[in-house]
GROMACS .gro file of C-alpha atoms in nm:
model
  295
    1MET     CA    1  -1.353  -0.631  -4.735
    2PRO     CA    2  -1.519  -0.434  -4.439
    3LYS     CA    3  -1.712  -0.631  -4.151
    4PRO     CA    4  -2.054  -0.625  -4.169
    5SER     CA    5  -2.283  -0.368  -3.963
    6GLN     CA    6  -2.626  -0.232  -3.886
    7THR     CA    7  -2.510   0.113  -3.916
    8ARG     CA    8  -2.312   0.157  -4.222
    9ARG     CA    9  -2.252   0.029  -4.559
   10THR     CA   10  -1.969   0.060  -4.843
   11SER     CA   11  -2.095   0.159  -5.170
   12SER     CA   12  -1.940   0.046  -5.484
   13ALA     CA   13  -1.836   0.297  -5.735
   14SER     CA   14  -1.828   0.083  -6.037
   15PRO     CA   15  -2.065  -0.147  -6.190
   16THR     CA   16  -2.161  -0.498  -6.053
   17TRP     CA   17  -2.078  -0.779  -6.246
   18LYS     CA   18  -2.188  -1.106  -6.152
   19ARG     CA   19  -1.968  -1.272  -5.953
   20GLN     CA   20  -1.938  -0.956  -5.701
   21PRO     CA   21  -2.322  -1.021  -5.524
   22PRO     CA   22  -2.206  -1.298  -5.288
   23CYS     CA   23  -1.893  -1.121  -5.173
   24ALA     CA   24  -2.157  -0.800  -5.090
   25ARG     CA   25  -2.386  -1.022  -4.917
   26ARG     CA   26  -2.166  -1.146  -4.684
   27CYS     CA   27  -2.005  -0.810  -4.651
   28ALA     CA   28  -2.119  -0.476  -4.579
   29PHE     CA   29  -2.107  -0.361  -4.919
   30GLN     CA   30  -2.368  -0.171  -5.122
   31LEU     CA   31  -2.374  -0.287  -5.537
   32LEU     CA   32  -2.442  -0.009  -5.788
   33PHE     CA   33  -2.719  -0.039  -5.988
   34SER     CA   34  -2.672   0.080  -6.330
   35GLY     CA   35  -2.966  -0.041  -6.561
   36GLN     CA   36  -3.123  -0.343  -6.710
   37PRO     CA   37  -2.796  -0.572  -6.721
   38CYS     CA   38  -2.840  -0.518  -6.320
   39LEU     CA   39  -3.204  -0.557  -6.298
   40GLU     CA   40  -3.204  -0.898  -6.540
   41ASN     CA   41  -2.924  -1.047  -6.297
   42GLU     CA   42  -3.129  -0.964  -5.986
   43ARG     CA   43  -3.450  -1.062  -6.141
   44GLN     CA   44  -3.272  -1.432  -6.143
   45SER     CA   45  -3.131  -1.404  -5.763
   46ARG     CA   46  -3.309  -1.498  -5.460
   47ASN     CA   47  -3.068  -1.344  -5.222
   48ALA     CA   48  -3.112  -1.018  -5.045
   49VAL     CA   49  -2.878  -0.740  -5.181
   50ALA     CA   50  -2.879  -0.366  -5.078
   51ILE     CA   51  -2.818  -0.114  -5.367
   52ASN     CA   52  -2.691   0.248  -5.500
   53PHE     CA   53  -2.966   0.329  -5.764
   54LYS     CA   54  -2.741   0.516  -5.968
   55ILE     CA   55  -2.926   0.797  -6.250
   56ASP     CA   56  -2.754   0.927  -6.515
   57THR     CA   57  -2.797   1.297  -6.547
   58GLY     CA   58  -2.517   1.386  -6.759
   59MET     CA   59  -2.219   1.178  -6.699
   60GLY     CA   60  -2.268   0.938  -6.989
   61ARG     CA   61  -2.072   0.680  -6.787
   62MET     CA   62  -2.291   0.453  -6.587
   63GLY     CA   63  -2.661   0.487  -6.444
   64VAL     CA   64  -3.009   0.462  -6.524
   65LEU     CA   65  -3.100   0.759  -6.804
   66GLU     CA   66  -3.260   1.023  -6.641
   67GLU     CA   67  -3.611   0.941  -6.864
   68GLU     CA   68  -3.618   0.612  -6.768
   69ALA     CA   69  -3.532   0.642  -6.403
   70LEU     CA   70  -3.891   0.629  -6.265
   71ALA     CA   71  -4.019   0.332  -6.481
   72VAL     CA   72  -3.683   0.124  -6.363
   73PHE     CA   73  -3.691   0.228  -6.002
   74LYS     CA   74  -4.051   0.075  -6.036
   75GLU     CA   75  -3.951  -0.247  -6.160
   76VAL     CA   76  -3.625  -0.304  -5.885
   77ASN     CA   77  -3.876  -0.148  -5.611
   78ALA     CA   78  -4.088  -0.460  -5.665
   79LEU     CA   79  -3.826  -0.722  -5.611
   80PRO     CA   80  -3.832  -0.840  -5.266
   81ASN     CA   81  -3.451  -0.916  -5.253
   82ILE     CA   82  -3.338  -0.531  -5.336
   83LYS     CA   83  -3.336  -0.312  -5.068
   84VAL     CA   84  -3.266   0.033  -5.210
   85HIS     CA   85  -3.026   0.225  -4.968
   86SER     CA   86  -2.935   0.516  -5.180
   87VAL     CA   87  -2.992   0.716  -5.499
   88SER     CA   88  -2.737   0.906  -5.642
   89THR     CA   89  -2.603   1.064  -5.952
   90HIS     CA   90  -2.248   1.197  -6.056
   91LEU     CA   91  -2.157   1.560  -6.148
   92PRO     CA   92  -1.919   1.561  -6.461
   93VAL     CA   93  -1.863   1.948  -6.476
   94SER     CA   94  -1.896   2.091  -6.101
   95ASN     CA   95  -1.549   2.204  -6.128
   96GLU     CA   96  -1.616   2.380  -6.460
   97ASP     CA   97  -1.952   2.487  -6.557
   98GLU     CA   98  -2.161   2.643  -6.254
   99ASN     CA   99  -2.472   2.655  -6.474
  100PHE     CA  100  -2.486   2.299  -6.612
  101THR     CA  101  -2.430   2.190  -6.269
  102ARG     CA  102  -2.723   2.378  -6.114
  103GLU     CA  103  -2.953   2.262  -6.362
  104GLU     CA  104  -2.846   1.916  -6.327
  105LEU     CA  105  -2.922   1.943  -5.996
  106ARG     CA  106  -3.231   2.075  -6.006
  107THR     CA  107  -3.325   1.755  -6.233
  108PHE     CA  108  -3.171   1.513  -5.993
  109GLY     CA  109  -3.357   1.661  -5.679
  110LYS     CA  110  -3.675   1.679  -5.908
  111LEU     CA  111  -3.633   1.305  -5.985
  112ILE     CA  112  -3.568   1.265  -5.576
  113ARG     CA  113  -3.892   1.417  -5.466
  114ARG     CA  114  -4.098   1.268  -5.749
  115LEU     CA  115  -3.928   0.886  -5.643
  116ARG     CA  116  -4.014   0.978  -5.282
  117ALA     CA  117  -4.377   1.070  -5.346
  118GLU     CA  118  -4.438   0.732  -5.568
  119PHE     CA  119  -4.218   0.503  -5.385
  120PRO     CA  120  -4.168   0.598  -4.957
  121GLY     CA  121  -3.867   0.486  -4.856
  122ASP     CA  122  -3.601   0.566  -4.627
  123TYR     CA  123  -3.344   0.571  -4.881
  124LYS     CA  124  -3.079   0.839  -4.911
  125ALA     CA  125  -2.988   1.065  -5.170
  126HIS     CA  126  -2.637   1.179  -5.276
  127ALA     CA  127  -2.466   1.382  -5.575
  128LEU     CA  128  -2.210   1.576  -5.453
  129GLN     CA  129  -1.845   1.501  -5.435
  130THR     CA  130  -1.532   1.768  -5.366
  131ALA     CA  131  -1.625   2.031  -5.617
  132GLY     CA  132  -2.000   1.964  -5.539
  133VAL     CA  133  -1.940   1.982  -5.149
  134LEU     CA  134  -1.761   2.297  -5.214
  135ALA     CA  135  -1.944   2.503  -5.443
  136PHE     CA  136  -2.298   2.381  -5.401
  137ALA     CA  137  -2.320   2.328  -5.076
  138GLU     CA  138  -2.700   2.433  -5.046
  139GLU     CA  139  -2.822   2.146  -5.208
  140PRO     CA  140  -3.066   1.936  -4.997
  141PHE     CA  141  -2.909   1.552  -5.019
  142GLU     CA  142  -2.803   1.342  -4.722
  143ILE     CA  143  -2.483   1.203  -4.831
  144VAL     CA  144  -2.187   1.354  -4.960
  145ARG     CA  145  -1.853   1.183  -5.153
  146PRO     CA  146  -1.594   1.431  -5.024
  147GLY     CA  147  -1.297   1.215  -5.189
  148MET     CA  148  -0.986   1.464  -5.231
  149LEU     CA  149  -1.154   1.687  -4.991
  150ILE     CA  150  -1.081   1.455  -4.718
  151TYR     CA  151  -0.674   1.488  -4.799
  152GLY     CA  152  -0.726   1.867  -4.809
  153ILE     CA  153  -0.682   1.900  -5.172
  154SER     CA  154  -0.951   2.130  -5.371
  155SER     CA  155  -1.054   2.096  -5.721
  156LEU     CA  156  -1.148   2.412  -5.717
  157PRO     CA  157  -0.831   2.657  -5.682
  158GLU     CA  158  -1.027   2.955  -5.496
  159PHE     CA  159  -1.070   2.694  -5.188
  160GLN     CA  160  -0.746   2.570  -5.171
  161SER     CA  161  -0.639   2.834  -4.916
  162LEU     CA  162  -0.946   2.708  -4.672
  163LEU     CA  163  -0.819   2.378  -4.663
  164ARG     CA  164  -0.516   2.213  -4.507
  165PRO     CA  165  -0.357   1.917  -4.687
  166ALA     CA  166  -0.326   1.584  -4.505
  167MET     CA  167  -0.120   1.376  -4.743
  168THR     CA  168   0.252   1.416  -4.740
  169TRP     CA  169   0.505   1.199  -4.964
  170LYS     CA  170   0.860   1.150  -4.835
  171THR     CA  171   1.160   0.955  -4.950
  172ARG     CA  172   1.493   0.950  -4.855
  173ILE     CA  173   1.845   1.036  -5.002
  174ALA     CA  174   2.025   0.720  -5.090
  175LEU     CA  175   2.345   0.871  -5.250
  176ILE     CA  176   2.518   1.237  -5.265
  177ARG     CA  177   2.801   1.286  -5.526
  178ASP     CA  178   3.019   1.588  -5.639
  179MET     CA  179   2.990   1.609  -6.031
  180PRO     CA  180   3.202   1.788  -6.279
  181ALA     CA  181   3.077   2.081  -6.496
  182GLY     CA  182   2.958   1.906  -6.851
  183HIS     CA  183   2.871   1.567  -6.724
  184GLY     CA  184   2.515   1.434  -6.792
  185ILE     CA  185   2.264   1.337  -6.567
  186SER     CA  186   1.974   1.066  -6.608
  187TYR     CA  187   1.904   0.873  -6.940
  188GLY     CA  188   1.906   1.128  -7.285
  189ARG     CA  189   2.175   1.359  -7.118
  190SER     CA  190   1.879   1.601  -7.100
  191PHE     CA  191   2.039   1.798  -6.807
  192ILE     CA  192   2.409   1.877  -6.833
  193THR     CA  193   2.575   2.035  -6.567
  194PRO     CA  194   2.657   2.401  -6.626
  195ARG     CA  195   2.913   2.402  -6.315
  196LYS     CA  196   3.050   2.168  -6.075
  197MET     CA  197   2.718   2.050  -5.873
  198ARG     CA  198   2.640   1.861  -5.572
  199ILE     CA  199   2.394   1.593  -5.670
  200ALA     CA  200   2.188   1.407  -5.447
  201THR     CA  201   1.990   1.057  -5.559
  202LEU     CA  202   1.660   0.967  -5.429
  203SER     CA  203   1.502   0.635  -5.371
  204CYS     CA  204   1.168   0.718  -5.628
  205GLY     CA  205   1.044   0.679  -5.943
  206TYR     CA  206   0.758   0.671  -6.204
  207ALA     CA  207   0.739   0.260  -6.084
  208ASP     CA  208   0.650   0.439  -5.717
  209GLY     CA  209   0.398   0.673  -5.929
  210TYR     CA  210   0.620   1.007  -5.934
  211PRO     CA  211   0.534   1.133  -6.289
  212ARG     CA  212   0.791   1.100  -6.528
  213HIS     CA  213   0.621   1.430  -6.718
  214LEU     CA  214   0.774   1.622  -6.456
  215SER     CA  215   1.121   1.548  -6.615
  216ASN     CA  216   1.273   1.857  -6.657
  217ARG     CA  217   0.982   2.079  -6.615
  218GLY     CA  218   1.132   2.299  -6.321
  219ILE     CA  219   0.961   2.108  -6.022
  220SER     CA  220   1.143   2.080  -5.692
  221VAL     CA  221   1.157   1.875  -5.398
  222LEU     CA  222   1.243   1.973  -5.016
  223VAL     CA  223   1.539   1.912  -4.811
  224GLY     CA  224   1.578   2.081  -4.468
  225GLY     CA  225   1.282   2.297  -4.559
  226GLN     CA  226   1.451   2.450  -4.848
  227ARG     CA  227   1.332   2.375  -5.232
  228CYS     CA  228   1.579   2.164  -5.437
  229ALA     CA  229   1.547   2.152  -5.805
  230LEU     CA  230   1.485   1.822  -5.994
  231LEU     CA  231   1.750   1.741  -6.269
  232GLY     CA  232   1.721   1.539  -6.569
  233ARG     CA  233   1.456   1.259  -6.629
  234VAL     CA  234   1.251   1.078  -6.390
  235THR     CA  235   1.357   0.703  -6.379
  236MET     CA  236   1.186   0.381  -6.289
  237ASP     CA  237   1.322   0.414  -5.936
  238LEU     CA  238   1.552   0.693  -5.877
  239ILE     CA  239   1.538   1.121  -5.932
  240MET     CA  240   1.820   1.308  -5.888
  241ILE     CA  241   1.819   1.663  -5.732
  242ASP     CA  242   2.055   1.943  -5.644
  243VAL     CA  243   2.178   1.993  -5.299
  244SER     CA  244   2.468   2.234  -5.387
  245ASN     CA  245   2.326   2.477  -5.190
  246LEU     CA  246   2.283   2.225  -4.901
  247PRO     CA  247   2.633   2.137  -4.780
  248GLY     CA  248   2.494   2.000  -4.488
  249ALA     CA  249   2.257   1.732  -4.679
  250ALA     CA  250   2.352   1.355  -4.590
  251VAL     CA  251   2.251   1.022  -4.711
  252ASP     CA  252   1.931   0.919  -4.522
  253ASP     CA  253   1.798   1.263  -4.499
  254GLU     CA  254   1.415   1.306  -4.524
  255VAL     CA  255   1.290   1.435  -4.859
  256VAL     CA  256   0.954   1.571  -4.933
  257LEU     CA  257   0.799   1.537  -5.261
  258MET     CA  258   0.468   1.654  -5.206
  259GLY     CA  259   0.356   1.838  -4.886
  260ARG     CA  260   0.554   2.069  -4.647
  261GLN     CA  261   0.864   2.093  -4.439
  262GLY     CA  262   0.948   2.382  -4.251
  263ASP     CA  263   0.784   2.670  -4.440
  264GLU     CA  264   0.818   2.558  -4.776
  265GLU     CA  265   0.530   2.320  -4.936
  266ILE     CA  266   0.497   2.133  -5.274
  267CYS     CA  267   0.163   2.114  -5.312
  268CYS     CA  268  -0.031   1.834  -5.517
  269ALA     CA  269  -0.172   2.114  -5.739
  270GLU     CA  270   0.189   2.218  -5.801
  271LEU     CA  271   0.260   1.830  -5.906
  272ALA     CA  272  -0.033   1.831  -6.107
  273GLU     CA  273   0.015   2.139  -6.293
  274ARG     CA  274   0.401   2.078  -6.411
  275ALA     CA  275   0.291   1.725  -6.486
  276GLU     CA  276   0.010   1.854  -6.698
  277THR     CA  277  -0.217   1.620  -6.532
  278ILE     CA  278  -0.503   1.660  -6.230
  279THR     CA  279  -0.484   1.613  -5.858
  280TRP     CA  280  -0.671   1.299  -5.880
  281GLU     CA  281  -0.393   1.088  -6.113
  282VAL     CA  282  -0.095   1.209  -5.869
  283THR     CA  283  -0.266   1.085  -5.569
  284THR     CA  284  -0.401   0.782  -5.705
  285ARG     CA  285  -0.086   0.650  -5.885
  286ILE     CA  286   0.114   0.653  -5.597
  287GLY     CA  287   0.274   0.283  -5.601
  288ALA     CA  288   0.195  -0.021  -5.349
  289ARG     CA  289   0.560   0.009  -5.222
  290VAL     CA  290   0.571   0.339  -5.079
  291ARG     CA  291   0.478   0.259  -4.718
  292ARG     CA  292   0.189   0.428  -4.621
  293VAL     CA  293   0.175   0.581  -4.217
  294TYR     CA  294  -0.215   0.692  -4.137
  295LEU     CA  295  -0.223   0.907  -3.827
   0.00000   0.00000   0.00000
């Protein structure tokens, strides 16, 4: 948990439950206010708490419905123990439907102006996540939430060339073996060596978050700046690759699963596309046993 600060707060992105507030009050934490259950809880509390007042303008996940926002905000604002630090919404189709998103932002903007006219305060407004920041940056809100953008990953392909990915996922070669033609590789023998091949086993698997759906999908990794094909199924702790064209490859060599090595790059979007998922899932599923190095 972050230490208390006079200049910043960490905002919860999920609804509050009853055991959270004491911890939030001790730390620099801003609770998410999502509707009547939160209101009833805080009515019974005498402890001061900062909140992010969430308005549902189309996501349907959490927040006060837009038609109820003014009335509920009035009740919240009247509670002496609550400090409204920010008012927010979430954009459900900012990377899919420009017209809906622009109308949603107009609706949210009107609500913010009405709230500030009827209930003056220094609370900030925010709505733009990564796709919003890239495609709708002209909207005049004080805070942005650039999640994937911080890692140089765009949810809109047309903007990716403007960004430089900041995350690299690496492992090392654990074993190298010369395999004869006709030998099965991994569970199910879904790949049979068509000729004599040099196979490297890597210390990585779906227990580390490497998608099992990449099995036999034509994905590669980088060894010595060259692409090496993944062979057979992804297993829990290990994967196998073809290093037949890399006679110099050796045990303990660095392997890039996602990122750049030399002139080659395996981008997050490529992994997501081959695994038939989204970049958010690829990055957030990288497991706890994968060592993090922050630069």
